Each structure stands twice: as C-alpha cells, then as structure tokens.
Short mmCIF file of C-alpha atoms and ligand atoms in Angstrom, two decimals:
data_model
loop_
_atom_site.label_atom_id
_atom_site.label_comp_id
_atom_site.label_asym_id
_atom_site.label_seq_id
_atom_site.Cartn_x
_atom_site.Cartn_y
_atom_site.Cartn_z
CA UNK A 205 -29.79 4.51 -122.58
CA UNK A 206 -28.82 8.25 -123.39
CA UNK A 207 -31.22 11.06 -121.50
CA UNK A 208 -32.87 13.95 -123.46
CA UNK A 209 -33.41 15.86 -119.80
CA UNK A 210 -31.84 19.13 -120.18
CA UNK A 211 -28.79 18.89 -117.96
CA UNK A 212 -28.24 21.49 -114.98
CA UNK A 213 -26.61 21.38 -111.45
CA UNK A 214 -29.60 21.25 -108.57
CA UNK A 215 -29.70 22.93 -105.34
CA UNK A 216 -31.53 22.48 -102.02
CA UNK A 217 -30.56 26.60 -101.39
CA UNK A 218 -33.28 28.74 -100.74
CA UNK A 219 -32.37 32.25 -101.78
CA UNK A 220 -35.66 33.31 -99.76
CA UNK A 221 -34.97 31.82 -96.50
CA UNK A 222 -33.86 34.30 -93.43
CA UNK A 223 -30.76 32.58 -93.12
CA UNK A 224 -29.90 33.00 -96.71
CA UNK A 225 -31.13 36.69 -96.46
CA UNK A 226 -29.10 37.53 -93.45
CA UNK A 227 -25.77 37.03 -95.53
CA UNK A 228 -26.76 35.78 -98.92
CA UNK A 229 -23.49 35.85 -100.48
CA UNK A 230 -21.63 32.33 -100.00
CA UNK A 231 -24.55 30.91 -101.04
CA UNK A 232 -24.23 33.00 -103.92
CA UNK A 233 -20.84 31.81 -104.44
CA UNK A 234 -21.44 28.36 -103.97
CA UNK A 235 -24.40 28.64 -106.84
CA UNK A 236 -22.17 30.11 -109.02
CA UNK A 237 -19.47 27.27 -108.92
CA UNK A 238 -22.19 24.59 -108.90
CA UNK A 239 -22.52 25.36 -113.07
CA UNK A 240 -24.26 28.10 -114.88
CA UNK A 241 -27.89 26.88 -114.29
CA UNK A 242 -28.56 25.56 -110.92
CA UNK A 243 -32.21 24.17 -110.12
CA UNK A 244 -33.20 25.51 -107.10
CA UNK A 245 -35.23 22.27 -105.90
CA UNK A 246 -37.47 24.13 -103.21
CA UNK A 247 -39.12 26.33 -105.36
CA UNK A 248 -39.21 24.64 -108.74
CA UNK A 249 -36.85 27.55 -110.77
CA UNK A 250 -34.03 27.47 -112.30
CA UNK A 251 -31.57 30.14 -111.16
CA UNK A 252 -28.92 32.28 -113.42
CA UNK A 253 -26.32 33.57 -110.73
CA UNK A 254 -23.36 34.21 -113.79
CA UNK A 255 -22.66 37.69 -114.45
CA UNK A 256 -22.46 37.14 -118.63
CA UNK A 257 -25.60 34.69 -118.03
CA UNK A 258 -28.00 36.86 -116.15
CA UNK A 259 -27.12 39.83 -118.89
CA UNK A 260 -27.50 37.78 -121.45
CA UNK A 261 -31.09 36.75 -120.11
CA UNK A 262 -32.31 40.30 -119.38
CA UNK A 263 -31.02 40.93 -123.30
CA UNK A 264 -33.01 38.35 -124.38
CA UNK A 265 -36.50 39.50 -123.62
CA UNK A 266 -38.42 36.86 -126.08
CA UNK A 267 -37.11 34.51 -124.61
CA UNK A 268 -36.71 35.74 -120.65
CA UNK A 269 -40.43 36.92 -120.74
CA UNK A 270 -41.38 39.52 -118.31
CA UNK A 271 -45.01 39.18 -119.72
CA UNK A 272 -45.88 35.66 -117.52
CA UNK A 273 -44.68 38.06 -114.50
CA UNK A 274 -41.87 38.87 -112.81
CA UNK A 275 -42.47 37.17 -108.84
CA UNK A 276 -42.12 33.93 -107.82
CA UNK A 277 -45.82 33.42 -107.32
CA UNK A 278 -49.08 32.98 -109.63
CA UNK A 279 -50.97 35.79 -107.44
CA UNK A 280 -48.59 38.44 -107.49
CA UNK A 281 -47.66 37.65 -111.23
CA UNK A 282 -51.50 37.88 -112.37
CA UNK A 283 -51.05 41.45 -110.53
CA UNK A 284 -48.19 42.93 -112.22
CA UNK A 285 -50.08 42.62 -115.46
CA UNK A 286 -50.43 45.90 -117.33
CA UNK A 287 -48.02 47.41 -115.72
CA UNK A 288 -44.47 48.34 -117.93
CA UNK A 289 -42.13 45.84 -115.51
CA UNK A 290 -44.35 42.97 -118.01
CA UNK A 291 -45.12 44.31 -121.28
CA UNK A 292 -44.09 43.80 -124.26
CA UNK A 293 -43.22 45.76 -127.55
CA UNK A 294 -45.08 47.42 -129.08
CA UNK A 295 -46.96 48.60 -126.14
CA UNK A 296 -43.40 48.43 -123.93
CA UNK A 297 -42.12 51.23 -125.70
CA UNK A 298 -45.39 53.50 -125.74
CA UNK A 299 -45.79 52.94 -121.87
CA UNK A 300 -41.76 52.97 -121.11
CA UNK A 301 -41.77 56.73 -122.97
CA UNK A 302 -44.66 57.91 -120.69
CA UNK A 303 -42.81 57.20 -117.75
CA UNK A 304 -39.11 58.52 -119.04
CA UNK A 305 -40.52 61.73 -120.24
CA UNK A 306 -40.26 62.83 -116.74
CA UNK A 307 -37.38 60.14 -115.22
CA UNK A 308 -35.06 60.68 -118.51
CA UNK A 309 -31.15 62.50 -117.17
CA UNK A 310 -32.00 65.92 -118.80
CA UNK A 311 -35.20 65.82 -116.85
CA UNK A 312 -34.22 64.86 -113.41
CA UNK A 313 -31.17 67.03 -113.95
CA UNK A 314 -32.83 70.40 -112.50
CA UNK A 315 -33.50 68.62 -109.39
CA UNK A 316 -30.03 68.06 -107.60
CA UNK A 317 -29.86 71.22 -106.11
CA UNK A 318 -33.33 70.69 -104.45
CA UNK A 319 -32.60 67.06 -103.66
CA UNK A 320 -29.23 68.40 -102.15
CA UNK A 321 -31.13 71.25 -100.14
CA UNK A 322 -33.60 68.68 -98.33
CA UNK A 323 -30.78 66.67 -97.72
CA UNK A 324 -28.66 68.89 -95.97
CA UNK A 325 -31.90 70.07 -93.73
CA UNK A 326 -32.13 66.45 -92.87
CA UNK A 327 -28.76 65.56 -91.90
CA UNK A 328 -27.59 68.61 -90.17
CA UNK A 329 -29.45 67.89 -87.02
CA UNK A 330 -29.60 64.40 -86.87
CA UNK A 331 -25.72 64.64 -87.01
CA UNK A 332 -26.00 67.07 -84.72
CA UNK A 333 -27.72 65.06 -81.83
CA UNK A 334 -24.80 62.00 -82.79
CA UNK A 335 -26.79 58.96 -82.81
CA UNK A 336 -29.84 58.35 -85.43
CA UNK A 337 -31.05 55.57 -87.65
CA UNK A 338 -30.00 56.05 -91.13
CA UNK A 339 -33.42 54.03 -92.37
CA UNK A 340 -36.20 55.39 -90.70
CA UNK A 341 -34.65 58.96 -89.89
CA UNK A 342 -33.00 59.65 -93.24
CA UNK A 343 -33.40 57.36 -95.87
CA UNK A 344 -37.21 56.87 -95.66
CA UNK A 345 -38.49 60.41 -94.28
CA UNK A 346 -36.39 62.41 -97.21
CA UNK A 347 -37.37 60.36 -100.25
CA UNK A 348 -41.29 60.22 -98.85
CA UNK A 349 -40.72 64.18 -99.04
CA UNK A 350 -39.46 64.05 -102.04
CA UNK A 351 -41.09 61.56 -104.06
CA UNK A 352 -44.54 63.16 -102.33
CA UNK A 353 -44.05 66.04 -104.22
CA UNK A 354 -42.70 64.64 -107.46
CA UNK A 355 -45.53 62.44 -108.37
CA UNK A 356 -47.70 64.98 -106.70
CA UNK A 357 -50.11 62.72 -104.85
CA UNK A 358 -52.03 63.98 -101.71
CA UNK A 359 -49.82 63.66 -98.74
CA UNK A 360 -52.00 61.78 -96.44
CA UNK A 361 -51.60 58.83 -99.18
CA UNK A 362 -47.33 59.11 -98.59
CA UNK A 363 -47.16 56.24 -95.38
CA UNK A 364 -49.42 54.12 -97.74
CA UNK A 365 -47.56 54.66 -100.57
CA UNK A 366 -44.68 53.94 -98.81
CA UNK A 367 -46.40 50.58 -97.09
CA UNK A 368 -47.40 49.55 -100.61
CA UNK A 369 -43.91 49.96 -102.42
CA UNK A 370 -42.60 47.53 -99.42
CA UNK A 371 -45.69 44.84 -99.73
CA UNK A 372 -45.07 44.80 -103.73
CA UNK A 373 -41.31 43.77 -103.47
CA UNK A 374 -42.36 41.52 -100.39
CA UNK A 375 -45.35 39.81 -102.36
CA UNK A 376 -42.44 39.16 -105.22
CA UNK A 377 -41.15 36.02 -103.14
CA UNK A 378 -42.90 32.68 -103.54
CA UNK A 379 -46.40 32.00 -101.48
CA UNK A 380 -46.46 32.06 -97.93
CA UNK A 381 -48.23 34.03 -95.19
CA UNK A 382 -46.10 37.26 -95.60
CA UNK A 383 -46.58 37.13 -99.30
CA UNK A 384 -50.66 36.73 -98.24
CA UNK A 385 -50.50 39.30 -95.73
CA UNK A 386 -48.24 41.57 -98.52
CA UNK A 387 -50.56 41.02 -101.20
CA UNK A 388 -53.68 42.39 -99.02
CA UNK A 389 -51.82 45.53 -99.10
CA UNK A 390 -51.47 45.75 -102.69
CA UNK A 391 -55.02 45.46 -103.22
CA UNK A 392 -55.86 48.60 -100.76
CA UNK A 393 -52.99 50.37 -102.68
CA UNK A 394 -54.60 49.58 -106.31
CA UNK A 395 -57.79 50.61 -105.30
CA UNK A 396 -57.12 53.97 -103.42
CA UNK A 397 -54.91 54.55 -107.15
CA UNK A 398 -57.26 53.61 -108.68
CA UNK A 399 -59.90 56.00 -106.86
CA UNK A 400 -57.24 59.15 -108.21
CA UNK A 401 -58.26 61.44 -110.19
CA UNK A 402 -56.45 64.25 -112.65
CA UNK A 403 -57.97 66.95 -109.53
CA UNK A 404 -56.03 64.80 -107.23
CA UNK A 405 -52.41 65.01 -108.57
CA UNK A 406 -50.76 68.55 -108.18
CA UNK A 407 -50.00 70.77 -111.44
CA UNK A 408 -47.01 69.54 -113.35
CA UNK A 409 -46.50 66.98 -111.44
CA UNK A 410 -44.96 63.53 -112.86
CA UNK A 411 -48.55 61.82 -112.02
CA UNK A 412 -50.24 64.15 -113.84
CA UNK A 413 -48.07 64.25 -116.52
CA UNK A 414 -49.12 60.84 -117.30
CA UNK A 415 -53.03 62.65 -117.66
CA UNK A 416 -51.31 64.47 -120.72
CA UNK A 417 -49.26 61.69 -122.22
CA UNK A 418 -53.04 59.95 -122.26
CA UNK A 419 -54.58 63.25 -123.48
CA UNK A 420 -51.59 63.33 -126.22
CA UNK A 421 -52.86 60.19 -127.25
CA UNK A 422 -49.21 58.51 -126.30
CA UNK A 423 -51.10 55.74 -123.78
CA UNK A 424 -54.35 54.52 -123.55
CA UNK A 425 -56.36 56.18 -120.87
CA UNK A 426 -57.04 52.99 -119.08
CA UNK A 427 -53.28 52.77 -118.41
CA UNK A 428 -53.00 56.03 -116.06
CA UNK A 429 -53.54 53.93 -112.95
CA UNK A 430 -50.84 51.41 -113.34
CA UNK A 431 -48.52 53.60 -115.17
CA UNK A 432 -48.52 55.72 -111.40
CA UNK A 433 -48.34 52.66 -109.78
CA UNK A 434 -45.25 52.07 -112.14
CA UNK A 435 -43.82 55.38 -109.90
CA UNK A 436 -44.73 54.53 -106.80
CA UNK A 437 -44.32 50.81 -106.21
CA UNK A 438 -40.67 50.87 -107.18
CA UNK A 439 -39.52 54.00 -105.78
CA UNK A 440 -39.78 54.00 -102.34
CA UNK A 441 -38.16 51.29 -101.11
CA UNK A 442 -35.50 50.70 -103.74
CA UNK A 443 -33.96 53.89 -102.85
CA UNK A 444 -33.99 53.75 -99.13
CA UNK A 445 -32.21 50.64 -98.88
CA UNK A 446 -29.86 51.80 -101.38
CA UNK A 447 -29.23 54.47 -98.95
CA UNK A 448 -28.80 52.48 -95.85
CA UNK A 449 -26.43 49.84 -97.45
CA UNK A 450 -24.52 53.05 -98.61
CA UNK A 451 -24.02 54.18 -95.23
CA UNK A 452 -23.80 50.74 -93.64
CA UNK A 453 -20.46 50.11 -96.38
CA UNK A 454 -19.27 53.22 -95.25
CA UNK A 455 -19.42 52.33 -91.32
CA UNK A 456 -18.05 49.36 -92.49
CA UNK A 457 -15.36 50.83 -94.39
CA UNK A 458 -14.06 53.92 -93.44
CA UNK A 459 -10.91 53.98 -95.70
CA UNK A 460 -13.85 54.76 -98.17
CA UNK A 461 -15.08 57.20 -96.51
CA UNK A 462 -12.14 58.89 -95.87
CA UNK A 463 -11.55 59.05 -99.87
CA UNK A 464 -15.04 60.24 -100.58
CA UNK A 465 -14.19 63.35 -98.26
CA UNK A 466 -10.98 63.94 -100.07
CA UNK A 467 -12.03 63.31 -103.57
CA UNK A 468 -15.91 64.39 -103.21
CA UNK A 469 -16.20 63.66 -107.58
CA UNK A 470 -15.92 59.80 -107.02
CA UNK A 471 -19.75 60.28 -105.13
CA UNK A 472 -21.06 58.99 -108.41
CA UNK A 473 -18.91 55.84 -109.02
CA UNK A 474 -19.60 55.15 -104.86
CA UNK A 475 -23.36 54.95 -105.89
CA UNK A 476 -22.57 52.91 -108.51
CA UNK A 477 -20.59 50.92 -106.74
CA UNK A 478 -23.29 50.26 -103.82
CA UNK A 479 -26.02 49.04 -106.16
CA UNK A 480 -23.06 46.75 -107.24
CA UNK A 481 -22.19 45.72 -104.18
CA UNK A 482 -25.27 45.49 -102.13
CA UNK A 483 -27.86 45.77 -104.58
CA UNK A 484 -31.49 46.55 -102.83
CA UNK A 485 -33.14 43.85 -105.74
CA UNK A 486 -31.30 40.90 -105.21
CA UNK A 487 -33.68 38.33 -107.16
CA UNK A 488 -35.94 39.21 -109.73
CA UNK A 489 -38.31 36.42 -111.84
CA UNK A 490 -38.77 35.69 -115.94
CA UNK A 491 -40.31 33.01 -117.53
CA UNK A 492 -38.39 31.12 -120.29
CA UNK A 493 -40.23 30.53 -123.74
CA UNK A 494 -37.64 28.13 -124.73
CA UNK A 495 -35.02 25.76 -124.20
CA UNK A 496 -31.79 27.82 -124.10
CA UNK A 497 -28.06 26.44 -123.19
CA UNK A 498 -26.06 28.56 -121.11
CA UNK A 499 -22.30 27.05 -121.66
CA UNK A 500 -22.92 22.87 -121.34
CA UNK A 501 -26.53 23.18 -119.36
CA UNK A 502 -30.45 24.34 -120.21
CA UNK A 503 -32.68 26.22 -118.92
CA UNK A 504 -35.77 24.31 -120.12
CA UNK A 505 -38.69 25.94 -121.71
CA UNK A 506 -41.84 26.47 -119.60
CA UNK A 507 -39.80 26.59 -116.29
CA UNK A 508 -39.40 30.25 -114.14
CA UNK A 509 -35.80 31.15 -113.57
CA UNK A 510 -34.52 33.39 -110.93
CA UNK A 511 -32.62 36.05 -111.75
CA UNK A 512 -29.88 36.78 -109.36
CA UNK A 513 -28.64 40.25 -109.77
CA UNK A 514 -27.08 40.10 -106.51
CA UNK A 515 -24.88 37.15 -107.37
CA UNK A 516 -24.19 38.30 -110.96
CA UNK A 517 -22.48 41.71 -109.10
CA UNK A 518 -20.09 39.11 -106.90
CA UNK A 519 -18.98 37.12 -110.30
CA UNK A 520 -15.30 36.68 -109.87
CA UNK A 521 -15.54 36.10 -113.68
CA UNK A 522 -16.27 39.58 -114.00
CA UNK A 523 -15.25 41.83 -111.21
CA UNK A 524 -11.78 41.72 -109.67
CA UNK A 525 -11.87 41.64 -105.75
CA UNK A 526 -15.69 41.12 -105.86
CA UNK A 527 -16.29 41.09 -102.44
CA UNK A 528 -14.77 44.19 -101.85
CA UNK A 529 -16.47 47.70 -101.37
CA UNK A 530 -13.99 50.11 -103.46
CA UNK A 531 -15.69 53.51 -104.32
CA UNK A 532 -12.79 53.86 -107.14
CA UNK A 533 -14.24 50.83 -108.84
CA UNK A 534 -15.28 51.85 -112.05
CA UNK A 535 -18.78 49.81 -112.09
CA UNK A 536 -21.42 51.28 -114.21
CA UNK A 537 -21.90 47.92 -115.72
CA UNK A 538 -23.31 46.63 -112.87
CA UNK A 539 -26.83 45.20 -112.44
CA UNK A 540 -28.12 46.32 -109.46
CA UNK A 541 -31.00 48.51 -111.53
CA UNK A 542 -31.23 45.40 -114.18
CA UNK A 543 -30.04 45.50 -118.09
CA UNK A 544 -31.93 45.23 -121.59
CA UNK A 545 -35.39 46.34 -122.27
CA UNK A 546 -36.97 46.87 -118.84
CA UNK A 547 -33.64 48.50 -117.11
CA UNK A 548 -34.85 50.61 -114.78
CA UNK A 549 -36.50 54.03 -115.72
CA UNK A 550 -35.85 55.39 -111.99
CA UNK A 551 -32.69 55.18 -112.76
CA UNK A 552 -31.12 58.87 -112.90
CA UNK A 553 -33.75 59.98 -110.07
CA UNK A 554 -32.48 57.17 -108.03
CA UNK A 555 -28.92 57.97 -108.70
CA UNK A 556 -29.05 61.53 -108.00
CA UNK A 557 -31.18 61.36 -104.48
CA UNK A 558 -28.51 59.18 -103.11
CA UNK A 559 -25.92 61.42 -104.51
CA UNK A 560 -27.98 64.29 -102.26
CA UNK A 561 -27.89 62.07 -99.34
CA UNK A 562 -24.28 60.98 -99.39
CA UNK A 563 -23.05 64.61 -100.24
CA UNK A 564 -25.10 65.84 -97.28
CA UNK A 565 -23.59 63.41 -94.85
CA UNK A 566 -19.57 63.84 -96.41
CA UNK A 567 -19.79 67.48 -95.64
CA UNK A 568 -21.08 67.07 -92.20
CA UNK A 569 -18.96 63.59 -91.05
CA UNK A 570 -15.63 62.27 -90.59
CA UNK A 571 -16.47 58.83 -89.44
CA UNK A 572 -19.45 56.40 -89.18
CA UNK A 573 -19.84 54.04 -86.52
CA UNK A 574 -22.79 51.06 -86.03
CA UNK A 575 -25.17 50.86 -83.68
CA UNK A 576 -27.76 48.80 -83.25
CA UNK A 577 -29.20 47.35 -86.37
CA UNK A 578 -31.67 45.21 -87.72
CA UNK A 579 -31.78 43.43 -91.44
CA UNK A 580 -35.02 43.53 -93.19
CA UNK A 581 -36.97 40.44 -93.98
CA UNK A 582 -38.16 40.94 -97.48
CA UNK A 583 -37.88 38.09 -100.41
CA UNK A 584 -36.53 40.18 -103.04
CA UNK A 585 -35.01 43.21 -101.25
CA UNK A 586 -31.52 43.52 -98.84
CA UNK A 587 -31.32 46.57 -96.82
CA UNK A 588 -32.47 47.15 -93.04
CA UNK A 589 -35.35 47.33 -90.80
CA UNK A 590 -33.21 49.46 -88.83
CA UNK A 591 -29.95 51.11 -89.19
CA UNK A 592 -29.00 53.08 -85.66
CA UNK A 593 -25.35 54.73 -86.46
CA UNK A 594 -23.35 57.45 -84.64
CA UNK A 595 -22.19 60.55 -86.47
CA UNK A 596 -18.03 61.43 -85.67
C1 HEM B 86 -31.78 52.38 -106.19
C2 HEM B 86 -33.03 52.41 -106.58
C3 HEM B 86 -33.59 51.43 -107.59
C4 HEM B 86 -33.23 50.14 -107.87
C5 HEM B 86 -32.11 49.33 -107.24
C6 HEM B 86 -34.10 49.67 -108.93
C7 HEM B 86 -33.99 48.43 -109.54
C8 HEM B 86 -34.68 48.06 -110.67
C9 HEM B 86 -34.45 46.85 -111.42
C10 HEM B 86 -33.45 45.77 -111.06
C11 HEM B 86 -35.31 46.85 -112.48
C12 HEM B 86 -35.41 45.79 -113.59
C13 HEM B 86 -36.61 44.89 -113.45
C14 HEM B 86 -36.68 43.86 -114.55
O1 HEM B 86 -35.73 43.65 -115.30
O2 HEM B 86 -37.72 43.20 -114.61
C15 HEM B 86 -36.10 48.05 -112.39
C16 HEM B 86 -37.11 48.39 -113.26
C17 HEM B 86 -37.96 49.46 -113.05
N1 HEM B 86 -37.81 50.46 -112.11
FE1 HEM B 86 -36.35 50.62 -110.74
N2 HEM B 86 -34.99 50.65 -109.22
C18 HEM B 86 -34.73 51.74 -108.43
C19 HEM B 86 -35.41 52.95 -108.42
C20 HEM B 86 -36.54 53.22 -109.15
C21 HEM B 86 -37.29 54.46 -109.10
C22 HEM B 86 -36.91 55.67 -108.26
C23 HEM B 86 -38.35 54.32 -109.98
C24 HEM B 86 -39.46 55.28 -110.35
C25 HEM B 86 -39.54 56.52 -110.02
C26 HEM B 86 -38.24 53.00 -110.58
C27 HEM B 86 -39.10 52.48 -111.51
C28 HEM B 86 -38.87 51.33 -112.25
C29 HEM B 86 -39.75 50.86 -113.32
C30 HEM B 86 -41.03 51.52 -113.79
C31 HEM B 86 -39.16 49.68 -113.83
C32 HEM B 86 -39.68 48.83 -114.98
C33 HEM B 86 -39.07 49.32 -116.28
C34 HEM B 86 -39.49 48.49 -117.48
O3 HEM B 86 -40.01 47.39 -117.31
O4 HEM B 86 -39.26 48.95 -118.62
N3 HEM B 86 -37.14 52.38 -110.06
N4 HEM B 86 -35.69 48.79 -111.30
#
C-alpha cells in the first residue's frame, strides 16, 4: 500500500526550550541535515532551517501567509492583526509606505551624525570607569533616547514602551505562562496607544507623521494606532540585542576588532555580518495555504511552519565558514531582518544606530573583555539579559 502523507523528516527539538536557546546552533545544524522540512513534533510546525528554503518561503507570500499571524500561538496571532507584519496587498503596500516615508535610507540618512553624537556621550564615560554592561548601560538607555524622540511619544511612556517591545517578541513563542504573563503586557501597551492622541506626539515626529499620512488620505484613520505600534513593538528590542551580540562577537573575537580599528569602512559589512551571525529574530511563524515541496519533502497545507532565520544564516550550503564571525564577509544577503514583502522597514534606522554605537566604542577601545553575563530567555529573540564587559 503506497502513502499519500506528505513526506518530511520529524524532530523531537524544541527551538523554544532554554537549553536550545542557550546555544541554539547544533541543533540548528542537526535540523538542517535531517532534510529540508523537519516536523518539529512538540509544537505541531513544520520548520524551514535551509538558507534557499526559508528565502524562498518569505518570497512566496501567498503561499507563506503572514495574514493567519506570525507567532506560534492563536492569542498572540489574533493580536498582530491589522498591523503591517500580517497584511496583505493591497492594503500591505498602503500601510508599508506610511511607515517607510520616514524609515526609507534618504530619510534616516540626516540622522548619523546625531545618532553618532549620543553615542559618543554614552560611551565615553562608561569606558572611562572600565567595567559596564553593554545591555542595560548602552544598548538599551541610547536607543530608548533615541527612539523617544523619533516617534515623539511622551517620555514617561519610554520604560513601557520598552517593556512592551520585549513582551511582543516574548508572546511570539507558543503558549505557556511567560507567553500569558507577556501577553498581559501587550494589552496595557495597546490600550495606553491606543489612548494617544495627535496633541500627544511631538511636531514632526515619525508618530505624528502617521496623523498626516491619515489626513493625506494614504491610510485609514483607524490604522494610526497599530501603524505606531508597528514603530514601537519592533524597535526596541531588536536593536539592543543586535548591539550586545555585536559587542559580545567582538569580546569574543578580537582579531575583529583589531581590523575594525584599522579599517574603520568595514563598520557596515560588521553590522551586516552580526545580524548574520547572531541574528536578534531567530524564529519567526507563517501559515502555509498549500501543499508545497521543498526538494523531495512537503510542507502540507493548513500546517504553521517555523521560520528559522537563525539557521538559514549558518547554511553551509550558502555561507563558507558559517560558524565563523568575519567582519570582511561580504553578507548583505543575509536574513537576520527577513526577505520578500514584509523585510523589515527598520531596516536603515537599525543599521545606522548600531553603526553609531560600534563607531563610538572603536574610537574609544582597543580590546573587549567578558564579564559576567547573562543570556536572555525570550522565544523568538537571542541576545542578553545582561552583558557586564571591561573596556581596554
Ligand atoms: C536589528 C534590528 C532589527 C531586526 C533584527 C529586525 C528584524 C525584522 C524581521 C526579521 C522582520 C521580518 C518579519 C516577517 O517576515 O514577518 C522585520 C519586519 C519588520 N520590522 Fe524589523 N527588525 C529590526 C529593527 C526594526 C526597527 C528599528 C523597526 C521600526 C522602527 C522595525 C520595524 C519592522 C516592521 C514594521 C516590520 C514589518 C514589515 C512588513 O511586514 O512589511 N524593525 N524586522
């Protein structure tokens, strides 16, 4: 008797577990060799952990939905409706141009100089008492300045902004009681947007620019709320983490270092390099429409699949050396900030404040050591709790 079930390799990994989190990347490895779509049995998805597979999914957005959510669980996926991470053409395109009119290159472009101000105020003394964690000293503190400003909400809403942005990527992973508790904090965050008014956001900010794209006629009006939420739920911790695995590689490494210093123009390819290497999203959720063969297996139709940027970076099919941090890599292909239709709009912003950061710390150290540190516990994000290092 011949079986119709679609055929793919199965798995008792849990890409959510602590001990997966702590080093995620054998696992990875192991997924990857087990065949091009391996079902994850504990959660009931079917993972894509293949460089060419995981592009070609984010390509193909009919079929890789984003519109049946983008977490691992029904609560969290009935939440992220109506905001631009799940539409779909046309109103993807109407909602995505709100949000780039103030996030596209030529706009963020004016800001380095700024960016690279704050950051030098920030590192000087914190290099200049020695020891100082990277995370909660540096990373966190100069893009809540930053981003404060940009989107132009009231300061006293930056710490719960910044709580919110960690509870949505937390509340991503599949149901448990840190999703619960993560999801609690969503709510508050919705509803204190949703409280926001025009008077609220400053002058030419990017929030309020989002009051003229509606005024324009661009969005609906009803849209305002999440389209800000579409600024500050992804921006906050993305970036941080980006920043701490930066200067966690560079502890790590400090070869690299030592060529950043003497060829300060490879800063960009470094930062493409990190989100390549460590990417902050490691796992990110679609829904597939239909059956769809990825070389001799299926994902079936109807099932969730787990995108796994983080393994796609380490694909020995595509990258030479994977597991190695090189900052002369040339790796602008990589998908640490996603591919296709809903590649990230923070993009150039993100790119350019940890450009800021890294500049500011080149000019002011030769060497990086580790202290103490802590990994974070979050189901879709790598970085650290805490990141104590000591300036040389
Ligand atoms: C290093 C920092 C960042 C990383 C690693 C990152 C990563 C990602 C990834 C992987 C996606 C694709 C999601 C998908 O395919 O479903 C994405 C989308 C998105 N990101 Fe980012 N992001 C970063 C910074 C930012 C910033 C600073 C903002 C806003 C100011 C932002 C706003 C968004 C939005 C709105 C989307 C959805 C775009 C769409 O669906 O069309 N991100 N990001």
């Amino acid at each position: 008797m011949t079986s119709t079930a679609p055929r793919t390799a199965r798995s008792t990994v849990d890409p959510f577990a602590a001990e997966v989190a702590a080093d995620p990347y054998p696992y990875y490895r192991e997924l990857r060799n087990s065949g091009p779509v391996v079902y994850l049995e504990k959660h009931d998805v079917y993972a894509l952990t293949r460089y060419a597979d995981v592009r070609a999914a984010l390509r193909d957005w009919e079929t890789f939905t984003s519109a049946k959510g983008t977490a691992f669980n029904p609560v969290m996926n009935q939440q992220v409706r109506g905001l631009v991470l799940t539409a779909e053409p046309p109103e993807h395109g109407a909602l995505r141009g709100a949000l780039l009119e103030r996030l596209k290159p030529s706009s963020v472009h004016g800001y380095a100089n700024w960016f690279e101000q704050k950051a030098a105020e920030m590192v000087t003394p914190l290099v200049e008492r020695g020891t100082f964690d990277a995370v909660n000293e540096l990373a966190q503190p100069f893009l809540a300045t930053i981003l404060t400003e940009l989107i132009g909400f009231p300061h006293e809403l930056t710490d719960k902004f910044v709580a919110g942005s960690t509870a949505a990527f937390l509340a991503m992973g599949p149901m448990n009681e840190r999703t619960d508790n993560a999801l609690a904090v969503i709510q508050d965050v919705m509803s204190t947007i949703a409280g926001i008014t025009r008077a609220d956001l400053a002058p030419g900010s990017m929030g309020e620019s989002l009051y003229r794209a509606a005024e324009r006629g661009e969005i609906p009006d009803e849209y305002v709320g999440n389209l800000l939420f579409d600024y500050v739920g992804p921006a906050f911790d993305t970036t941080t983490h980006a920043i701490g695995n930066l200067i966690w590689a560079l502890a790590r490494n400090p070869g690299q270092l030592t060529i950043l210093r003497a060829e300060p123009a490879l800063i960009p390819r470094a930062v493409d390099e990190i989100l390549r290497y460590q990417p902050p999203i490691q796992i990110w959720g679609r829904f597939c429409r239909k059956d769809t063969e990825f070389g001799d297996m299926t994902v079936p139709g109807g099932s969730r699949v787990a995108i796994v940027l983080g393994s796609a970076n380490r694909d020995e099919r595509h990258y030479s050396d994977p597991d190695i941090f090189d900052v002369r890599r040339t790796a602008r292909d990589h998908l640490g900030l996603g591919y296709g239709m809903h590649r990230c709009t923070g993009a150039s912003l993100a790119h350019l404040e940890i450009e800021a950061v890294l500049r500011a710390l080149l000019e002011r150290m030769d060497r990086i050591e580790l202290g103490k540190s802590r990994r974070l516990l979050n189901h879709t994000v790598r970085g650290f709790d805490r990141l104590e290092v000591r300036a040389g």
